[in-house]
GROMACS .gro file of C-alpha atoms in nm:
model
  209
    1MET     CA    1   0.000   0.000   0.000
    2THR     CA    2   0.140   0.338  -0.101
    3ARG     CA    3   0.183   0.612   0.158
    4PRO     CA    4  -0.068   0.849  -0.010
    5MET     CA    5  -0.333   0.579   0.023
    6GLN     CA    6  -0.285   0.532   0.397
    7PRO     CA    7  -0.440   0.864   0.507
    8ARG     CA    8  -0.735   0.806   0.274
    9LEU     CA    9  -0.785   0.458   0.416
   10GLY     CA   10  -0.781   0.590   0.773
   11ALA     CA   11  -1.036   0.859   0.690
   12ALA     CA   12  -1.249   0.612   0.491
   13CYS     CA   13  -1.266   0.378   0.791
   14GLY     CA   14  -1.401   0.669   0.994
   15ILE     CA   15  -1.679   0.714   0.737
   16VAL     CA   16  -1.773   0.347   0.711
   17PHE     CA   17  -1.774   0.297   1.090
   18PRO     CA   18  -2.063   0.529   1.188
   19ILE     CA   19  -2.275   0.460   0.880
   20THR     CA   20  -2.248   0.082   0.914
   21MET     CA   21  -2.299   0.100   1.290
   22PHE     CA   22  -2.615   0.309   1.255
   23LEU     CA   23  -2.765   0.093   0.981
   24ALA     CA   24  -2.677  -0.236   1.154
   25VAL     CA   25  -2.815  -0.145   1.496
   26GLY     CA   26  -3.132   0.026   1.372
   27ASP     CA   27  -3.383   0.072   1.651
   28GLY     CA   28  -3.237  -0.227   1.837
   29SER     CA   29  -3.566  -0.415   1.841
   30HIS     CA   30  -3.466  -0.694   1.602
   31PHE     CA   31  -3.163  -0.922   1.617
   32THR     CA   32  -3.020  -1.090   1.309
   33PRO     CA   33  -2.675  -1.244   1.269
   34TRP     CA   34  -2.576  -1.013   0.984
   35ARG     CA   35  -2.660  -0.708   1.194
   36ALA     CA   36  -2.443  -0.836   1.480
   37VAL     CA   37  -2.151  -0.907   1.249
   38ALA     CA   38  -2.184  -0.571   1.071
   39ALA     CA   39  -2.200  -0.376   1.398
   40THR     CA   40  -1.894  -0.557   1.531
   41TRP     CA   41  -1.692  -0.493   1.217
   42ALA     CA   42  -1.801  -0.130   1.223
   43LEU     CA   43  -1.652  -0.088   1.569
   44VAL     CA   44  -1.331  -0.258   1.459
   45LEU     CA   45  -1.301  -0.009   1.172
   46ALA     CA   46  -1.302   0.273   1.428
   47LEU     CA   47  -0.954   0.164   1.538
   48PRO     CA   48  -0.773   0.260   1.212
   49PHE     CA   49  -0.957   0.591   1.213
   50LEU     CA   50  -0.849   0.670   1.570
   51THR     CA   51  -0.490   0.576   1.489
   52TYR     CA   52  -0.489   0.800   1.181
   53LEU     CA   53  -0.640   1.085   1.383
   54TRP     CA   54  -0.371   1.033   1.647
   55SER     CA   55  -0.097   1.070   1.385
   56LEU     CA   56  -0.243   1.403   1.272
   57LEU     CA   57  -0.286   1.529   1.627
   58ARG     CA   58   0.070   1.429   1.715
   59THR     CA   59   0.201   1.631   1.421
   60ALA     CA   60  -0.008   1.933   1.523
   61GLU     CA   61   0.088   1.907   1.892
   62GLY     CA   62   0.460   1.867   1.828
   63GLU     CA   63   0.725   1.688   2.029
   64GLY     CA   64   0.653   1.624   2.395
   65GLY     CA   65   0.277   1.659   2.371
   66TRP     CA   66   0.079   1.389   2.551
   67LEU     CA   67  -0.277   1.486   2.454
   68PRO     CA   68  -0.269   1.293   2.121
   69THR     CA   69  -0.173   0.974   2.306
   70LEU     CA   70  -0.448   1.041   2.560
   71ALA     CA   71  -0.700   1.080   2.278
   72LEU     CA   72  -0.588   0.750   2.121
   73ALA     CA   73  -0.586   0.554   2.448
   74ALA     CA   74  -0.925   0.689   2.557
   75GLY     CA   75  -1.080   0.639   2.214
   76VAL     CA   76  -0.959   0.279   2.185
   77SER     CA   77  -1.077   0.209   2.542
   78GLY     CA   78  -1.424   0.340   2.459
   79ILE     CA   79  -1.447   0.132   2.142
   80LEU     CA   80  -1.333  -0.182   2.326
   81LEU     CA   81  -1.594  -0.128   2.597
   82LYS     CA   82  -1.861  -0.088   2.330
   83LEU     CA   83  -1.735  -0.407   2.165
   84ALA     CA   84  -1.764  -0.583   2.500
   85SER     CA   85  -2.130  -0.485   2.516
   86HIS     CA   86  -2.197  -0.711   2.216
   87ALA     CA   87  -2.094  -1.027   2.403
   88PRO     CA   88  -2.392  -1.043   2.645
   89GLU     CA   89  -2.634  -0.961   2.363
   90LEU     CA   90  -2.488  -1.236   2.147
   91ALA     CA   91  -2.505  -1.482   2.439
   92ILE     CA   92  -2.877  -1.408   2.479
   93HIS     CA   93  -2.955  -1.510   2.123
   94ARG     CA   94  -2.705  -1.794   2.096
   95ASP     CA   95  -2.859  -1.966   2.397
   96GLY     CA   96  -3.216  -1.870   2.313
   97ILE     CA   97  -3.276  -1.707   2.650
   98ALA     CA   98  -3.638  -1.604   2.681
   99LYS     CA   99  -3.712  -1.236   2.712
  100GLY     CA  100  -3.835  -1.137   3.056
  101THR     CA  101  -3.640  -1.402   3.248
  102GLN     CA  102  -3.394  -1.304   3.520
  103LEU     CA  103  -3.098  -1.424   3.314
  104TYR     CA  104  -3.216  -1.223   3.013
  105LYS     CA  105  -3.246  -0.909   3.223
  106ALA     CA  106  -2.903  -0.964   3.376
  107LEU     CA  107  -2.731  -1.006   3.039
  108ASP     CA  108  -2.924  -0.723   2.879
  109ASN     CA  109  -2.838  -0.488   3.167
  110THR     CA  110  -2.472  -0.593   3.141
  111ALA     CA  111  -2.470  -0.496   2.773
  112GLY     CA  112  -2.634  -0.164   2.852
  113ALA     CA  113  -2.390  -0.092   3.133
  114ALA     CA  114  -2.091  -0.159   2.905
  115THR     CA  115  -2.232   0.083   2.648
  116LEU     CA  116  -2.281   0.346   2.916
  117MET     CA  117  -1.929   0.292   3.049
  118SER     CA  118  -1.788   0.344   2.700
  119LEU     CA  119  -1.910   0.703   2.708
  120TYR     CA  120  -1.657   0.800   2.977
  121PRO     CA  121  -1.337   0.732   2.777
  122LEU     CA  122  -1.500   0.857   2.456
  123ALA     CA  123  -1.569   1.187   2.635
  124VAL     CA  124  -1.202   1.210   2.734
  125CYS     CA  125  -1.099   1.131   2.376
  126CYS     CA  126  -1.315   1.407   2.230
  127ALA     CA  127  -1.203   1.653   2.497
  128ALA     CA  128  -0.837   1.592   2.413
  129VAL     CA  129  -0.905   1.629   2.040
  130ALA     CA  130  -1.099   1.950   2.102
  131VAL     CA  131  -0.814   2.104   2.302
  132ILE     CA  132  -0.562   2.031   2.027
  133ALA     CA  133  -0.798   2.145   1.751
  134LEU     CA  134  -0.875   2.477   1.920
  135ARG     CA  135  -0.524   2.545   2.049
  136GLU     CA  136  -0.306   2.420   1.766
  137ARG     CA  137  -0.556   2.461   1.480
  138GLY     CA  138  -0.487   2.105   1.369
  139LEU     CA  139  -0.852   2.091   1.259
  140PRO     CA  140  -1.096   2.362   1.146
  141ARG     CA  141  -1.214   2.576   1.436
  142TRP     CA  142  -1.580   2.488   1.384
  143LEU     CA  143  -1.492   2.121   1.403
  144GLY     CA  144  -1.301   2.182   1.724
  145ILE     CA  145  -1.611   2.344   1.874
  146PHE     CA  146  -1.828   2.054   1.756
  147THR     CA  147  -1.579   1.814   1.914
  148ALA     CA  148  -1.599   2.000   2.246
  149VAL     CA  149  -1.980   1.987   2.238
  150THR     CA  150  -1.962   1.613   2.170
  151ALA     CA  151  -1.728   1.564   2.466
  152VAL     CA  152  -1.967   1.749   2.699
  153ALA     CA  153  -2.266   1.552   2.569
  154LEU     CA  154  -2.086   1.221   2.626
  155ALA     CA  155  -1.987   1.321   2.980
  156VAL     CA  156  -2.340   1.435   3.067
  157ASN     CA  157  -2.505   1.126   2.919
  158ALA     CA  158  -2.262   0.903   3.109
  159GLY     CA  159  -2.387   1.058   3.434
  160PHE     CA  160  -2.732   0.907   3.387
  161VAL     CA  161  -2.642   0.563   3.518
  162TYR     CA  162  -2.994   0.423   3.479
  163ALA     CA  163  -3.041   0.550   3.124
  164SER     CA  164  -3.146   0.292   2.868
  165PHE     CA  165  -3.091   0.531   2.576
  166VAL     CA  166  -2.756   0.690   2.493
  167PRO     CA  167  -2.812   0.972   2.242
  168ALA     CA  168  -2.459   1.098   2.304
  169PHE     CA  169  -2.321   0.787   2.135
  170LEU     CA  170  -2.523   0.876   1.826
  171LEU     CA  171  -2.367   1.223   1.843
  172PHE     CA  172  -2.024   1.059   1.864
  173LEU     CA  173  -2.104   0.862   1.548
  174LEU     CA  174  -2.203   1.186   1.376
  175TRP     CA  175  -1.883   1.355   1.495
  176THR     CA  176  -1.676   1.066   1.360
  177LEU     CA  177  -1.851   1.088   1.024
  178VAL     CA  178  -1.807   1.465   0.994
  179THR     CA  179  -1.443   1.454   1.105
  180SER     CA  180  -1.363   1.174   0.862
  181ILE     CA  181  -1.521   1.361   0.571
  182VAL     CA  182  -1.315   1.671   0.656
  183LEU     CA  183  -0.996   1.465   0.674
  184LEU     CA  184  -1.074   1.276   0.353
  185ARG     CA  185  -1.138   1.601   0.167
  186ARG     CA  186  -0.808   1.731   0.299
  187THR     CA  187  -0.617   1.431   0.165
  188ARG     CA  188  -0.797   1.447  -0.172
  189SER     CA  189  -0.780   1.825  -0.209
  190THR     CA  190  -0.647   1.921  -0.551
  191GLN     CA  191  -0.740   2.288  -0.554
  192PRO     CA  192  -0.448   2.482  -0.703
  193GLY     CA  193  -0.494   2.786  -0.480
  194ILE     CA  194  -0.513   2.610  -0.144
  195ALA     CA  195  -0.276   2.363   0.017
  196PHE     CA  196  -0.319   2.191   0.351
  197ASP     CA  197  -0.061   2.138   0.615
  198ALA     CA  198  -0.075   2.020   0.976
  199THR     CA  199  -0.209   2.355   1.093
  200GLY     CA  200  -0.492   2.380   0.839
  201PRO     CA  201  -0.540   2.557   0.505
  202ARG     CA  202  -0.271   2.792   0.376
  203GLN     CA  203  -0.221   2.979   0.054
  204ALA     CA  204  -0.021   2.792  -0.207
  205ARG     CA  205   0.200   2.943  -0.473
  206SER     CA  206  -0.091   2.992  -0.708
  207SER     CA  207  -0.285   3.315  -0.677
  208THR     CA  208  -0.616   3.144  -0.752
  209THR     CA  209  -0.891   3.259  -0.513
   0.00000   0.00000   0.00000
């Protein structure tokens, strides 16, 4: 794989992850094997995206900065916790556990708790990205603000320990999609008048406006 293709692949994984995750999960009322497999693979694809984002943040932060590593560690931790939430749900359907039984409730609550716990590290991840984006201008300012809002939403939603619905995770999926599109457009940008570097858009040699 050529080096120019690697950034595009990382950004593309960030686009496929939220779309596939959203379509596979749906309203959560129906379980089918293909949905479970698709949702699991979607979460796995979040890992290349986070690693690619980390490489960009590390370049923007410079030597000695620890926030990019914090963003990567927290993001991966959140994704792994969300992956862990699939295990109890899969066990329910593999063993044919009847809905309404004590065992069903225990496994279902375990899955829900793992999803809720994933919001904590994801909030830290977005907070670290927001700080770098707003301070170092490694990402557009509006995206940095959106990232900060996402971090706050994740932290607030995580505080509702009895919540059965996690809208902040949907917002995280949207943030991932938007961020990935921005990064993909940056790697594919061919405008003669604008060039992109680690700090954002800058004027190139051409005088095209």
